[in-house]
Amino acid sequence: MNGIHIVSTAPFFAAKNGAFSVEDFDLYCTVLSALVWRRQGHTITLCTDRAGAEYYTGLGIEKIWNNIRVCIPDDLEGIEPRTYWAGGKLFALRETPAPVVMFDTDFIVWNAPQFGDELIAAHREDMYPDIYPPPAYFRLNGHILPPFSENVLPLNTAFLYIPNEDFKSFYVSQSIAFMKSTLPTDDRLCYMVFAEQRLAAMCAEYTGTPVKTLLDKDSLFFPQDNFTHLWGAKQKMRDEPALRKQLCNNFDAQLRTQFPEYSYCADIIKAQEN
Amino acid sequence: MNCSLWINGKKVSSADEIIENYDAASVRGYFLGGCLCRWLRSHGGEEIANKLDRIDPAMCGDKLNDALAVAFGQKRCTAQTHKWDVRLIRAVDAMRGANSVPSSALGSYPKGSFGSFGGSWSGKYGSGTSFRFGSGSYAHRWEWEWEYELGSFRKGSFSANSFRLTAGSFGSFSGLSGSFRGSYTGFGSFVNGSFRGVLSTGGSFVMTADEYDEIMYRCLGMCPLNRYGYGIHLIHG
């Protein structure tokens, strides 16, 4: 199965000055995520923009992926990168044929599921009204939404398997059109999760595409040994250096032990820390 | 682009079928999504694609919808464009300010556990008009979360019931599913709540709220960062 990691640098440059860079825990997780996926016989491509390709190639870890494709527009075709900080994912999906698995660089698939005709997402999300307000919350310019159900629970797309091109082109188009139709806003959450996660669920329901999830939302934190998602732990590690150091040490050790031929990646990341 | 398009709830495979089933929402989506012209050129729609090439995607508001409709031989767009509700925007923004939903620079993440329960959330805006959101479930703080945050790890509040799910280690759980039904009483304690789930290996179980807390308590002992993500304990030195 073809998997894709996606890195869009536009949000980084919209928020910061200086050269693009990725934090150590993120780099470690990216490396392990790619290698663990490939260990199971799958392929993985990094879909990125020009700055992203230059960064990873310059760093010297590009061989963790089967290849790197520059297929995300540098300017996200005019979409506001601070509002749509994951918007690059939809462009990458647009340019990658289905069936395809998209998973975040902070997501590790230790044991891949069976892939069939169903859409597979990480898990459903509850409709917290301050994260998923009704569609009438969104200020859009001349946009027309199909008659989607407002009751279907959003899908967390840290992992998303899309089985066919028909669904992919509909979902990606609806998402990109929504993002392009957005009027200026300071909201950095609701718009993005609607465009990517709620629309995924709405489009699946509208097209009658069956959906499975890797995990159940009500037992996300139960012990399991199939999937790792750093998610909010990334911010926690920024806030607590001791936790960051511990996890980076664990990543380093695991990478060297399980993938000794890629130990040089651990050396590179460690050199970045210093 | 070798695929069908979803137009008006149907899969279509030719430009003529788009015209017969014209649906402004889908057409606008495919056009702004960037794949419509390419698709038309390989599905008998060269002429329409040439017309679409002359439409500026940055065209504003209803003008784009009308231009698309005309390109497909419709008189004009008759679909209703999306309207937003200012009162709703203010109400949601006020609620977000009160709840302080945490969000990192790159996304949302859980603020509490994902244990949800059936219920509804309602609020008021404007001149007392009430509104309700969808299914209405929302995050709450479980007892283990308070204990964990306080660093006490006291077990006195757990029930005396033995843990019934398995005689083995915690590593064997997989495919658990279910949801709580019960009443929420402030700090995450459930009264008469139970968790019904199905083990992936077959069979079923019923777990009390205290037992759910116990599982989470032990899971967090495996890795404190699991509170903010999951499966992080699998990264071990």
Short mmCIF file of C-alpha atoms in Angstrom, two decimals:
data_model
loop_
_atom_site.label_atom_id
_atom_site.label_comp_id
_atom_site.label_asym_id
_atom_site.label_seq_id
_atom_site.Cartn_x
_atom_site.Cartn_y
_atom_site.Cartn_z
CA MET A 1 0.00 0.00 0.00
CA ASN A 2 1.25 3.45 -0.89
CA GLY A 3 1.47 5.82 2.05
CA ILE A 4 2.23 9.53 2.08
CA HIS A 5 3.70 11.86 4.66
CA ILE A 6 2.89 15.49 4.03
CA VAL A 7 4.90 18.56 4.94
CA SER A 8 3.80 22.01 3.88
CA THR A 9 6.09 24.84 4.91
CA ALA A 10 3.66 27.68 4.19
CA PRO A 11 2.23 27.75 7.76
CA PHE A 12 5.75 27.88 9.20
CA PHE A 13 6.75 30.84 7.04
CA ALA A 14 3.47 32.63 7.75
CA ALA A 15 4.25 32.49 11.48
CA LYS A 16 8.01 32.78 11.69
CA ASN A 17 11.00 34.39 10.08
CA GLY A 18 14.12 32.49 9.25
CA ALA A 19 14.88 29.12 7.76
CA PHE A 20 12.42 26.25 7.92
CA SER A 21 13.18 23.75 10.64
CA VAL A 22 11.53 20.86 12.42
CA GLU A 23 11.87 20.02 16.12
CA ASP A 24 13.87 17.02 17.25
CA PHE A 25 10.96 14.93 18.56
CA ASP A 26 9.11 15.61 15.32
CA LEU A 27 12.08 14.51 13.24
CA TYR A 28 12.58 11.35 15.27
CA CYS A 29 8.91 10.49 14.96
CA THR A 30 8.95 11.19 11.23
CA VAL A 31 11.86 8.80 10.72
CA LEU A 32 10.35 6.03 12.80
CA SER A 33 6.94 6.56 11.22
CA ALA A 34 8.34 6.08 7.71
CA LEU A 35 10.60 3.15 8.55
CA VAL A 36 8.02 1.23 10.57
CA TRP A 37 5.56 1.59 7.66
CA ARG A 38 8.13 0.35 5.14
CA ARG A 39 9.09 -2.54 7.39
CA GLN A 40 5.60 -3.92 6.82
CA GLY A 41 6.16 -4.05 3.06
CA HIS A 42 4.49 -0.74 2.18
CA THR A 43 5.90 2.25 0.31
CA ILE A 44 5.92 5.84 1.47
CA THR A 45 6.37 9.14 -0.33
CA LEU A 46 7.03 12.52 1.23
CA CYS A 47 4.70 15.02 -0.44
CA THR A 48 5.96 18.50 0.17
CA ASP A 49 6.74 21.88 -1.38
CA ARG A 50 10.06 23.22 -2.62
CA ALA A 51 11.26 24.44 0.75
CA GLY A 52 10.31 21.17 2.40
CA ALA A 53 12.17 19.10 -0.18
CA GLU A 54 15.26 21.28 0.21
CA TYR A 55 15.12 20.97 3.98
CA TYR A 56 14.93 17.20 4.25
CA THR A 57 17.40 16.64 1.44
CA GLY A 58 19.77 19.16 2.99
CA LEU A 59 19.39 17.47 6.36
CA GLY A 60 20.33 14.15 4.78
CA ILE A 61 17.44 11.94 5.89
CA GLU A 62 15.60 11.78 2.56
CA LYS A 63 16.22 8.04 2.18
CA ILE A 64 13.75 7.17 4.93
CA TRP A 65 11.08 7.64 2.25
CA ASN A 66 10.92 5.79 -1.05
CA ASN A 67 10.85 9.17 -2.76
CA ILE A 68 10.08 12.85 -2.31
CA ARG A 69 7.51 14.60 -4.53
CA VAL A 70 7.19 18.34 -4.75
CA CYS A 71 3.46 18.55 -5.34
CA ILE A 72 2.19 21.09 -2.82
CA PRO A 73 1.99 24.65 -4.12
CA ASP A 74 4.27 27.00 -2.18
CA ASP A 75 1.41 29.47 -1.77
CA LEU A 76 -1.37 26.87 -1.24
CA GLU A 77 -3.11 28.41 -4.25
CA GLY A 78 -4.03 31.47 -2.22
CA ILE A 79 -5.40 29.67 0.83
CA GLU A 80 -4.53 31.43 4.12
CA PRO A 81 -1.87 29.21 5.75
CA ARG A 82 -2.46 30.40 9.33
CA THR A 83 -6.13 29.50 9.18
CA TYR A 84 -5.51 26.33 7.21
CA TRP A 85 -2.27 25.05 8.73
CA ALA A 86 -2.98 21.53 7.44
CA GLY A 87 -4.28 22.69 4.08
CA GLY A 88 -1.25 21.21 2.33
CA LYS A 89 -2.63 17.74 3.08
CA LEU A 90 -5.53 18.24 0.71
CA PHE A 91 -3.26 19.36 -2.12
CA ALA A 92 -1.03 16.35 -1.58
CA LEU A 93 -4.06 14.08 -1.70
CA ARG A 94 -5.26 15.78 -4.86
CA GLU A 95 -1.99 14.90 -6.57
CA THR A 96 -1.71 11.32 -5.31
CA PRO A 97 -3.78 8.55 -6.89
CA ALA A 98 -6.03 6.37 -4.76
CA PRO A 99 -5.91 3.96 -3.09
CA VAL A 100 -3.63 5.81 -0.74
CA VAL A 101 -2.92 6.11 2.98
CA MET A 102 -2.13 9.54 4.34
CA PHE A 103 -0.71 9.72 7.85
CA ASP A 104 0.84 12.50 9.84
CA THR A 105 4.53 12.59 10.59
CA ASP A 106 3.68 12.30 14.31
CA PHE A 107 1.69 9.11 13.71
CA ILE A 108 3.27 5.66 13.75
CA VAL A 109 1.46 2.62 12.36
CA TRP A 110 3.05 -0.31 14.18
CA ASN A 111 0.55 -2.76 12.73
CA ALA A 112 -1.31 -1.70 9.61
CA PRO A 113 -5.02 -2.56 9.25
CA GLN A 114 -6.49 -4.53 6.37
CA PHE A 115 -7.28 -2.26 3.43
CA GLY A 116 -10.47 -2.79 1.47
CA ASP A 117 -13.33 -0.68 0.16
CA GLU A 118 -13.96 1.28 3.35
CA LEU A 119 -12.53 4.66 4.21
CA ILE A 120 -10.35 4.26 7.32
CA ALA A 121 -9.66 7.17 9.67
CA ALA A 122 -7.84 7.25 13.00
CA HIS A 123 -11.02 7.68 15.02
CA ARG A 124 -14.21 9.69 15.25
CA GLU A 125 -14.32 12.90 17.25
CA ASP A 126 -17.12 14.15 19.42
CA MET A 127 -18.87 17.28 18.25
CA TYR A 128 -17.60 19.69 20.90
CA PRO A 129 -19.46 22.88 19.96
CA ASP A 130 -16.44 25.12 20.45
CA ILE A 131 -14.37 22.97 18.08
CA TYR A 132 -17.09 21.87 15.68
CA PRO A 133 -19.71 24.62 15.60
CA PRO A 134 -22.63 24.39 13.16
CA PRO A 135 -21.85 25.31 9.53
CA ALA A 136 -23.62 28.65 9.99
CA TYR A 137 -20.62 29.71 12.10
CA PHE A 138 -18.36 29.92 9.06
CA ARG A 139 -18.01 33.13 7.07
CA LEU A 140 -17.70 32.12 3.43
CA ASN A 141 -17.84 34.11 0.21
CA GLY A 142 -20.49 32.87 -2.20
CA HIS A 143 -19.87 29.25 -1.23
CA ILE A 144 -22.50 26.58 -1.67
CA LEU A 145 -22.33 23.54 0.56
CA PRO A 146 -23.95 20.33 -0.64
CA PRO A 147 -26.82 19.12 1.58
CA PHE A 148 -24.48 17.37 4.01
CA SER A 149 -25.74 15.91 7.26
CA GLU A 150 -24.74 18.00 10.28
CA ASN A 151 -25.09 15.01 12.60
CA VAL A 152 -22.33 12.74 11.36
CA LEU A 153 -19.34 12.75 13.72
CA PRO A 154 -16.09 14.17 12.34
CA LEU A 155 -13.18 11.92 11.52
CA ASN A 156 -9.72 12.46 12.91
CA THR A 157 -7.51 12.30 9.83
CA ALA A 158 -4.10 11.85 11.44
CA PHE A 159 -4.47 8.58 9.56
CA LEU A 160 -6.69 8.39 6.50
CA TYR A 161 -6.98 5.58 4.00
CA ILE A 162 -8.89 6.52 0.86
CA PRO A 163 -9.94 3.50 -1.18
CA ASN A 164 -10.96 5.05 -4.48
CA GLU A 165 -10.49 8.02 -6.74
CA ASP A 166 -14.21 8.90 -6.87
CA PHE A 167 -14.40 9.64 -3.16
CA LYS A 168 -10.97 11.24 -3.05
CA SER A 169 -11.69 13.78 -5.78
CA PHE A 170 -15.05 14.71 -4.23
CA TYR A 171 -13.68 15.12 -0.70
CA VAL A 172 -10.55 16.97 -1.77
CA SER A 173 -12.53 19.29 -4.03
CA GLN A 174 -15.09 20.12 -1.36
CA SER A 175 -12.32 20.78 1.15
CA ILE A 176 -10.20 22.97 -1.13
CA ALA A 177 -13.27 24.88 -2.33
CA PHE A 178 -14.31 25.53 1.29
CA MET A 179 -10.83 26.78 2.15
CA LYS A 180 -10.67 29.01 -0.94
CA SER A 181 -14.09 30.48 -0.14
CA THR A 182 -13.23 31.50 3.43
CA LEU A 183 -13.35 35.18 4.33
CA PRO A 184 -10.49 36.51 6.52
CA THR A 185 -10.67 35.18 10.07
CA ASP A 186 -8.56 34.92 13.23
CA ASP A 187 -9.93 31.46 13.97
CA ARG A 188 -7.07 28.99 13.94
CA LEU A 189 -9.01 25.88 14.78
CA CYS A 190 -12.65 25.54 13.79
CA TYR A 191 -12.18 26.33 10.12
CA MET A 192 -9.29 23.89 9.70
CA VAL A 193 -10.88 20.95 11.46
CA PHE A 194 -14.12 21.53 9.55
CA ALA A 195 -12.36 21.64 6.19
CA GLU A 196 -10.32 18.52 6.80
CA GLN A 197 -12.00 16.36 9.42
CA ARG A 198 -15.67 17.19 9.47
CA LEU A 199 -15.90 17.36 5.69
CA ALA A 200 -14.26 13.92 5.45
CA ALA A 201 -17.10 12.47 7.50
CA MET A 202 -19.77 14.49 5.72
CA CYS A 203 -18.50 13.50 2.28
CA ALA A 204 -18.35 9.84 3.27
CA GLU A 205 -21.90 9.90 4.51
CA TYR A 206 -23.15 11.86 1.47
CA THR A 207 -21.55 9.46 -1.01
CA GLY A 208 -22.46 6.35 0.93
CA THR A 209 -18.80 5.47 1.43
CA PRO A 210 -18.47 3.05 4.36
CA VAL A 211 -16.15 4.17 7.13
CA LYS A 212 -14.01 2.32 9.66
CA THR A 213 -11.73 3.70 12.33
CA LEU A 214 -8.48 2.41 13.75
CA LEU A 215 -9.53 3.22 17.29
CA ASP A 216 -12.74 3.94 19.12
CA LYS A 217 -13.04 7.49 20.35
CA ASP A 218 -14.29 6.34 23.74
CA SER A 219 -11.27 4.16 24.42
CA LEU A 220 -8.52 6.14 22.74
CA PHE A 221 -6.32 6.04 25.80
CA PHE A 222 -6.79 2.36 26.51
CA PRO A 223 -3.66 0.26 26.20
CA GLN A 224 -2.98 -0.86 22.67
CA ASP A 225 0.13 -1.58 20.68
CA ASN A 226 -0.85 -0.73 17.13
CA PHE A 227 -0.69 3.04 16.81
CA THR A 228 1.19 5.99 18.26
CA HIS A 229 0.04 9.57 17.87
CA LEU A 230 2.04 12.30 19.56
CA TRP A 231 -0.73 14.88 19.00
CA GLY A 232 -0.92 17.18 22.05
CA ALA A 233 2.20 15.64 23.53
CA LYS A 234 4.19 17.84 21.13
CA GLN A 235 3.04 20.98 22.89
CA LYS A 236 3.55 19.35 26.27
CA MET A 237 7.14 18.58 25.37
CA ARG A 238 7.71 22.18 24.31
CA ASP A 239 6.44 23.21 27.73
CA GLU A 240 8.39 20.59 29.70
CA PRO A 241 11.93 20.00 28.43
CA ALA A 242 12.48 17.00 30.73
CA LEU A 243 9.65 15.09 29.04
CA ARG A 244 11.02 16.09 25.67
CA LYS A 245 14.50 14.87 26.52
CA GLN A 246 13.16 11.56 27.80
CA LEU A 247 11.09 10.87 24.71
CA CYS A 248 13.90 11.91 22.37
CA ASN A 249 16.24 9.53 24.17
CA ASN A 250 13.65 6.77 23.74
CA PHE A 251 13.26 7.58 20.05
CA ASP A 252 17.00 7.58 19.57
CA ALA A 253 17.47 4.22 21.25
CA GLN A 254 14.57 2.62 19.41
CA LEU A 255 15.73 3.89 16.03
CA ARG A 256 19.26 2.59 16.56
CA THR A 257 18.04 -0.77 17.82
CA GLN A 258 15.29 -1.47 15.33
CA PHE A 259 16.81 0.17 12.24
CA PRO A 260 20.60 0.12 12.71
CA GLU A 261 21.16 0.89 9.01
CA TYR A 262 19.41 4.24 9.66
CA SER A 263 21.39 5.09 12.77
CA TYR A 264 22.92 7.93 10.79
CA CYS A 265 19.51 9.62 10.92
CA ALA A 266 19.67 9.53 14.71
CA ASP A 267 23.17 11.05 14.50
CA ILE A 268 21.88 13.82 12.25
CA ILE A 269 18.95 14.62 14.53
CA LYS A 270 21.16 14.57 17.60
CA ALA A 271 23.55 16.98 15.90
CA GLN A 272 20.58 19.31 15.30
CA GLU A 273 19.80 19.35 19.02
CA ASN A 274 23.27 20.60 19.70
CA MET B 1 -8.44 11.72 -14.08
CA ASN B 2 -9.99 8.33 -14.33
CA CYS B 3 -12.89 8.61 -11.93
CA SER B 4 -16.55 9.49 -11.69
CA LEU B 5 -17.76 12.76 -10.24
CA TRP B 6 -20.42 13.04 -7.56
CA ILE B 7 -23.06 15.40 -8.97
CA ASN B 8 -26.39 15.85 -7.24
CA GLY B 9 -25.84 12.72 -5.22
CA LYS B 10 -25.11 10.57 -8.29
CA LYS B 11 -21.93 9.35 -9.90
CA VAL B 12 -21.52 10.79 -13.39
CA SER B 13 -19.06 9.81 -16.06
CA SER B 14 -19.49 12.41 -18.79
CA ALA B 15 -19.88 16.13 -19.32
CA ASP B 16 -23.43 15.56 -20.60
CA GLU B 17 -24.35 13.87 -17.33
CA ILE B 18 -23.15 16.92 -15.40
CA ILE B 19 -25.46 19.08 -17.51
CA GLU B 20 -28.40 16.72 -16.97
CA ASN B 21 -27.87 16.60 -13.21
CA TYR B 22 -26.43 20.06 -12.68
CA ASP B 23 -25.58 20.74 -9.04
CA ALA B 24 -23.97 24.08 -8.23
CA ALA B 25 -22.37 22.92 -4.97
CA SER B 26 -20.53 19.99 -6.50
CA VAL B 27 -19.51 21.85 -9.65
CA ARG B 28 -18.18 24.78 -7.62
CA GLY B 29 -16.29 22.28 -5.47
CA TYR B 30 -14.65 20.50 -8.38
CA PHE B 31 -13.83 23.80 -10.12
CA LEU B 32 -12.20 25.43 -7.11
CA GLY B 33 -10.64 22.11 -6.19
CA GLY B 34 -8.68 22.38 -9.42
CA CYS B 35 -9.58 19.17 -11.18
CA LEU B 36 -12.72 19.95 -13.18
CA CYS B 37 -11.13 21.11 -16.43
CA ARG B 38 -8.76 18.18 -16.50
CA TRP B 39 -11.64 15.77 -15.93
CA LEU B 40 -13.86 17.38 -18.58
CA ARG B 41 -11.16 17.11 -21.22
CA SER B 42 -11.09 13.34 -20.85
CA HIS B 43 -14.86 12.91 -20.50
CA GLY B 44 -16.31 14.65 -23.53
CA GLY B 45 -16.28 18.17 -22.17
CA GLU B 46 -13.51 19.93 -24.11
CA GLU B 47 -15.74 22.85 -25.07
CA ILE B 48 -16.96 23.39 -21.53
CA ALA B 49 -13.40 23.10 -20.21
CA ASN B 50 -12.34 25.88 -22.61
CA LYS B 51 -15.13 28.10 -21.23
CA LEU B 52 -14.08 27.32 -17.67
CA ASP B 53 -10.48 28.22 -18.49
CA ARG B 54 -11.68 31.77 -19.12
CA ILE B 55 -13.30 32.06 -15.67
CA ASP B 56 -11.15 33.72 -13.05
CA PRO B 57 -11.19 31.48 -9.93
CA ALA B 58 -10.71 34.59 -7.82
CA MET B 59 -14.08 35.85 -8.98
CA CYS B 60 -16.10 36.77 -5.98
CA GLY B 61 -19.31 35.64 -4.47
CA ASP B 62 -22.28 34.67 -6.56
CA LYS B 63 -20.62 35.77 -9.81
CA LEU B 64 -18.49 32.62 -9.87
CA ASN B 65 -21.52 30.42 -9.33
CA ASP B 66 -23.38 32.14 -12.18
CA ALA B 67 -20.37 31.89 -14.50
CA LEU B 68 -20.07 28.17 -13.82
CA ALA B 69 -23.76 27.62 -14.41
CA VAL B 70 -23.65 29.46 -17.74
CA ALA B 71 -20.61 27.44 -18.86
CA PHE B 72 -22.70 24.30 -18.36
CA GLY B 73 -25.64 25.67 -20.29
CA GLN B 74 -27.73 26.63 -17.27
CA LYS B 75 -29.36 30.09 -17.28
CA ARG B 76 -27.85 31.07 -13.95
CA CYS B 77 -27.13 29.61 -10.57
CA THR B 78 -30.29 29.07 -8.60
CA ALA B 79 -28.76 27.40 -5.56
CA GLN B 80 -28.74 29.20 -2.26
CA THR B 81 -25.29 30.37 -1.19
CA HIS B 82 -24.09 29.71 2.33
CA LYS B 83 -25.23 32.22 4.93
CA TRP B 84 -23.66 32.67 8.30
CA ASP B 85 -25.30 33.62 11.58
CA VAL B 86 -23.58 36.46 13.42
CA ARG B 87 -25.35 35.65 16.67
CA LEU B 88 -24.12 32.08 16.48
CA ILE B 89 -20.58 33.28 15.78
CA ARG B 90 -20.67 35.49 18.87
CA ALA B 91 -22.11 32.72 21.02
CA VAL B 92 -19.51 30.17 19.91
CA ASP B 93 -16.67 32.64 20.30
CA ALA B 94 -17.85 33.49 23.80
CA MET B 95 -18.03 29.82 24.68
CA ARG B 96 -14.56 29.19 23.31
CA GLY B 97 -13.22 32.00 25.42
CA ALA B 98 -14.79 30.45 28.51
CA ASN B 99 -13.65 26.90 27.79
CA SER B 100 -10.17 27.86 26.65
CA VAL B 101 -9.83 25.07 24.15
CA PRO B 102 -6.14 24.43 23.89
CA SER B 103 -4.67 24.40 20.47
CA SER B 104 -1.09 24.12 19.46
CA ALA B 105 0.30 26.02 16.55
CA LEU B 106 -0.38 23.03 14.40
CA GLY B 107 -3.70 21.72 15.55
CA SER B 108 -6.15 20.77 18.17
CA TYR B 109 -5.55 18.15 20.76
CA PRO B 110 -7.57 16.62 23.53
CA LYS B 111 -8.05 18.73 26.62
CA GLY B 112 -9.46 15.95 28.67
CA SER B 113 -10.26 12.36 28.09
CA PHE B 114 -12.30 11.26 25.18
CA GLY B 115 -14.84 9.62 27.38
CA SER B 116 -18.06 11.07 26.17
CA PHE B 117 -21.62 10.38 27.05
CA GLY B 118 -24.98 10.88 25.57
CA GLY B 119 -26.41 14.25 26.40
CA SER B 120 -26.93 17.64 24.92
CA TRP B 121 -25.50 21.06 25.13
CA SER B 122 -27.65 24.07 24.77
CA GLY B 123 -27.07 27.75 25.02
CA LYS B 124 -28.73 31.02 24.39
CA TYR B 125 -27.94 33.89 22.13
CA GLY B 126 -29.73 36.95 20.97
CA SER B 127 -32.93 37.70 22.77
CA GLY B 128 -33.16 34.46 24.66
CA THR B 129 -33.40 32.22 21.63
CA SER B 130 -31.92 28.87 22.50
CA PHE B 131 -30.02 26.59 20.21
CA ARG B 132 -28.64 23.10 20.40
CA PHE B 133 -25.63 21.55 18.85
CA GLY B 134 -25.75 18.22 17.11
CA SER B 135 -25.19 15.21 19.28
CA GLY B 136 -23.97 17.43 22.06
CA SER B 137 -21.42 15.17 23.73
CA TYR B 138 -18.48 16.99 25.19
CA ALA B 139 -15.23 16.43 27.05
CA HIS B 140 -15.24 16.17 30.81
CA ARG B 141 -12.67 15.43 33.46
CA TRP B 142 -12.52 11.89 34.73
CA GLU B 143 -11.59 11.19 38.28
CA TRP B 144 -8.23 9.74 37.22
CA GLU B 145 -7.45 12.97 35.41
CA TRP B 146 -7.86 15.00 38.56
CA GLU B 147 -5.81 12.50 40.51
CA TYR B 148 -3.10 12.44 37.89
CA GLU B 149 -2.93 16.18 37.66
CA LEU B 150 -2.76 16.53 41.42
CA GLY B 151 0.04 13.98 41.46
CA SER B 152 -1.50 12.15 44.35
CA PHE B 153 -2.21 8.86 42.64
CA ARG B 154 -4.47 8.06 45.53
CA LYS B 155 -6.50 4.97 45.04
CA GLY B 156 -8.92 5.50 47.81
CA SER B 157 -11.62 6.73 45.54
CA PHE B 158 -11.72 3.65 43.35
CA SER B 159 -14.34 1.08 44.06
CA ALA B 160 -13.45 -2.11 45.81
CA ASN B 161 -14.65 -4.18 42.84
CA SER B 162 -11.98 -6.32 41.36
CA PHE B 163 -11.01 -5.66 37.82
CA ARG B 164 -12.96 -8.16 35.76
CA LEU B 165 -11.84 -7.67 32.20
CA THR B 166 -8.85 -9.94 32.10
CA ALA B 167 -6.60 -11.95 34.31
CA GLY B 168 -3.60 -11.02 32.22
CA SER B 169 -1.65 -7.87 31.56
CA PHE B 170 -2.94 -4.72 29.98
CA GLY B 171 -1.22 -5.50 26.74
CA SER B 172 -4.03 -7.63 25.46
CA PHE B 173 -6.64 -4.97 24.99
CA SER B 174 -7.59 -4.14 21.49
CA GLY B 175 -10.71 -3.23 19.62
CA LEU B 176 -12.56 -2.03 22.66
CA SER B 177 -15.52 0.07 21.86
CA GLY B 178 -18.50 1.44 23.59
CA SER B 179 -19.81 4.52 25.20
CA PHE B 180 -20.96 5.62 28.57
CA ARG B 181 -24.51 6.35 29.47
CA GLY B 182 -25.03 7.93 32.79
CA SER B 183 -25.23 11.22 34.55
CA TYR B 184 -22.37 13.57 34.98
CA THR B 185 -21.90 14.92 38.46
CA GLY B 186 -19.29 17.62 38.40
CA PHE B 187 -15.80 16.26 38.74
CA GLY B 188 -16.05 13.30 36.47
CA SER B 189 -17.67 10.79 38.73
CA PHE B 190 -20.46 8.94 37.12
CA VAL B 191 -23.51 7.85 38.96
CA ASN B 192 -25.07 4.69 37.66
CA GLY B 193 -22.86 4.89 34.63
CA SER B 194 -21.53 1.86 32.88
CA PHE B 195 -19.32 1.21 29.94
CA ARG B 196 -20.44 -1.54 27.65
CA GLY B 197 -17.90 -2.76 25.23
CA VAL B 198 -16.89 -5.61 23.00
CA LEU B 199 -13.55 -7.27 23.16
CA SER B 200 -11.99 -7.81 19.77
CA THR B 201 -11.44 -11.45 20.63
CA GLY B 202 -15.13 -11.93 21.14
CA GLY B 203 -17.43 -11.69 24.07
CA SER B 204 -18.55 -8.59 25.76
CA PHE B 205 -18.06 -6.86 29.03
CA VAL B 206 -19.61 -4.22 31.16
CA MET B 207 -17.33 -1.91 33.04
CA THR B 208 -18.20 0.60 35.70
CA ALA B 209 -16.96 4.14 35.71
CA ASP B 210 -14.51 3.26 38.46
CA GLU B 211 -13.10 0.44 36.40
CA TYR B 212 -12.73 2.78 33.44
CA ASP B 213 -10.83 5.12 35.71
CA GLU B 214 -8.64 2.24 36.83
CA ILE B 215 -7.70 1.35 33.26
CA MET B 216 -6.84 4.94 32.45
CA TYR B 217 -4.91 5.31 35.68
CA ARG B 218 -2.75 2.31 34.86
CA CYS B 219 -2.39 3.31 31.21
CA LEU B 220 -1.07 6.68 32.18
CA GLY B 221 1.43 4.99 34.45
CA MET B 222 2.93 3.52 31.30
CA CYS B 223 3.70 6.97 29.91
CA PRO B 224 2.56 10.37 31.16
CA LEU B 225 2.56 11.78 27.64
CA ASN B 226 -0.23 9.35 26.79
CA ARG B 227 -2.55 11.89 28.34
CA TYR B 228 -1.94 14.18 25.39
CA GLY B 229 -1.74 11.64 22.61
CA TYR B 230 -1.85 7.84 22.60
CA GLY B 231 0.39 4.85 22.14
CA ILE B 232 3.38 6.96 23.16
CA HIS B 233 4.44 4.26 25.62
CA LEU B 234 5.37 2.24 22.51
CA ILE B 235 8.37 4.54 22.08
CA HIS B 236 10.63 3.04 24.66
CA GLY B 237 14.33 3.11 25.13
#
